[in-house]
Amino acid sequence: MPLLQKYTLAATLLIFSVFVLPAQNNISITGTVVDATDGSPIPYATAVAISNSDQKVINGSTTDDDGEFSLNSTSTDISIEISFIGYTKKTIKDFTIRNGSVILGKIKLSQNSESLDEVSVTAEKSSMEFKLDKRVFNVGQDISSSGMGALDVLNNVPSVNVDIEGAISLRGNTGVQILINGKPSVLADEQSNALGTLTADMIESIEVITNPSAKYEAEGTSGIINIILKKEEKKGFNGSASINTGVPHNHSVGVSLNQRTENFNFFTQFGAGYRSLPRYSESINRNLVDSTMVESDGVSYRNENFYNITLGADYYINDLNTITLSGNFAYEIETPDGETHFDLYDSIGQLYSSYDRIETTEATNPKYQYDLQYKKQFKNDEDHTLLFSTLGRFFGKDQSSEFINEYSFGPEYTANQQTETDFYQADYTFKLDYTNPITDAITLEVGSQYQINDVGNDYAVYDQVGTAWVLDSNLTNNFEYNQKVLGVYGTGSYEGKKWGVKVGLRVENTDLNTLLTNTNESNTQNYTDFFPTLHTSYKISQRFSLQAGYSRRIFRPRLWDLNPFFNIQNNFNVRTGNPDLLPEYADSYELTGVFIFEKASLTSSVYHLYTTDVVERVSFFANNVNVTTPVNVGTNNKTGVELTGKYTPLDWLSINGDFNYGFFVRQGEFENQNFDFNGDQWSVKFTTKFKLPAGFDLEISPNYRSRYKTVQGEVSGFAFADAGIRKKLWKGKAVINLAVRDIFASRIRESIVDQPTYYVYDFGKRGRFVTLGFSYSFGKGEAMSYSGGRRR
């Protein structure tokens, strides 16, 4: 080859290698991902370029709303993987590079039924997760809770019991603090009944905190129950809808929607419904001094229409800063009615008066809240955060009632009456929390909270005199309640591979003022308390670990404990508040062992709860009228054991169980009456789940709660059972449920007060509830696993 030709060839190869080869290696890859069944585009599917030599990801992207994607690669020795949750992954190895581009065209993904079923099954099963200072009950689609409210879901949670009146107890003890998403909420107010407006499919998980750390406010002597609501954070548009109907009347519809983009997450939930909630009750008031007696029985209905909507948005300012604004509005229209029959007997047992008391009521209950939250993460660690939040909430009630007495025998004993109620409650909470994981094992937390509770209850009672309605000044009152609580806390924790420890201290100052305006009676309390906490855990082996905890707690009397108003629905059985009531304090100790086996798990806890200035409802009896009011009565020492387990002997059978036993020693005296006594209380609940052919699931949940002594009598035990059956449709996208709550109508509330001069019997039950529900989920489901942009 001539010399000139050699130089020419060398120069050509050099120019080609410098300009042409790099241009060829920097290739552009485009394509459109569609559903193989209907050809519809699949947004937010993942497309990645993987090196064939070492299987490392070179670059990745996600599809847009039209299913299109584009990515670049500096290598030609690659494979392209396309994936999305619920679809079979596709790997493309053969493609043609033309002018530095790879045009893949339409890429069809087939739905993976096994993957869909796996996701669906995970969502169905409720499970318990153990953490250093709490237990997390992840709520699945339990059949027996289908179409039910939050109280029914709580009743399925180990350690938690809910009676037919909606009173919540933890390990048999009242004084529980209920939170929604870690904060106080109008939805958790004990008098608004708003928890019933939350349906089971709106709840993500429930945290049971028997020994809360100092990070949590000290309210709740028995502990804290924190209800975490679902807030979808999946890329793209997702949602679900449900409709339920039931007997007696229990009808509701609900929709949950979510739209997630790179910088925003918009979410909303709204629902509406109607329920009657009938309640049968009977009572006996017997005067043992003169042998007179009053018997009553009747049925009442709540007859409630409810509507609620939640709107919210997360704004991801950048990788480290997020602002969340959310609001909730609920509105209830109540038209309760009921009829109670009364028989009055004289000292020789003869009937001398008989009548029916008929109630008609109209009430509207507006309630709303807003929550503004700012979260800052620091670059060194995603758990290094500063969180500021402010919460405002309001609950109102405008109610009027009329009670007409229709006599069938004997003289008229009581007048017709009317009541008017104008109630409001405004609460404001400001929180600042700072968390710093100093090392992988050591974490520091500090923060503060300021809470304001402003409540008023203007209550008037009118008696019919002839054709006129005359104000009854003895029963009428206007009660004002204002409480401010300032708390600061600090915790430090160490969590290694084998053991961990967390210590903390919280200081709270309480400033409480109440005023009964019609009598100018006031009550002022200002006190500062220290609340230390200690938690530790030790992992003995992969199958066995120990946890121990201590915390000091407080129960502050609430408005309805302090307000001395009279409920005149039943003039012979009246509940009223006590404006002089003091807070109760509790010291809680707990030791827990967690055992993990191949087909079973078991958690065993031994606990001790020492409570001072115990708040008890005490009966006062005069003229056959029983008045129940809360008072501070001595101390309570309770020691107990709790066993929680799960056993899956077969693929189609699983059993969950919870057993709780406590022995208590009461000591106290009130108005020269000694209340010293010992007693015990226990409960057991099981949930057995069967997987049946043709995609059916069956669930049966028997429960038993024992009798227990009270300061003046006892509360009866009872057994009840729930059951449900479910069928999945369309590869789990839709579910139809049939559930029966209280199959045998045996869930009751029966109490006896047996004293030397009087005897009071009270009985109530809700009865059997049957619900039929249908739910459907839509949207593409999961967020991307990899993004060419920033990850979350």
Short mmCIF file of C-alpha atoms in Angstrom, two decimals, residues 51 120 131 400 493 560 567 660 687 717:
data_model
loop_
_atom_site.label_atom_id
_atom_site.label_comp_id
_atom_site.label_asym_id
_atom_site.label_seq_id
_atom_site.Cartn_x
_atom_site.Cartn_y
_atom_site.Cartn_z
CA SER A 51 -25.55 -3.52 30.97
CA SER A 120 -54.59 -8.36 46.96
CA LYS A 131 -41.86 -1.54 67.69
CA SER A 400 -83.94 20.74 70.36
CA SER A 493 -32.51 6.29 72.28
CA TRP A 560 -68.74 16.03 79.88
CA ASN A 567 -79.92 14.59 80.61
CA ASN A 660 -56.20 -10.62 78.69
CA THR A 687 -60.58 -14.61 64.62
CA GLY A 717 -70.07 -10.69 81.40
#
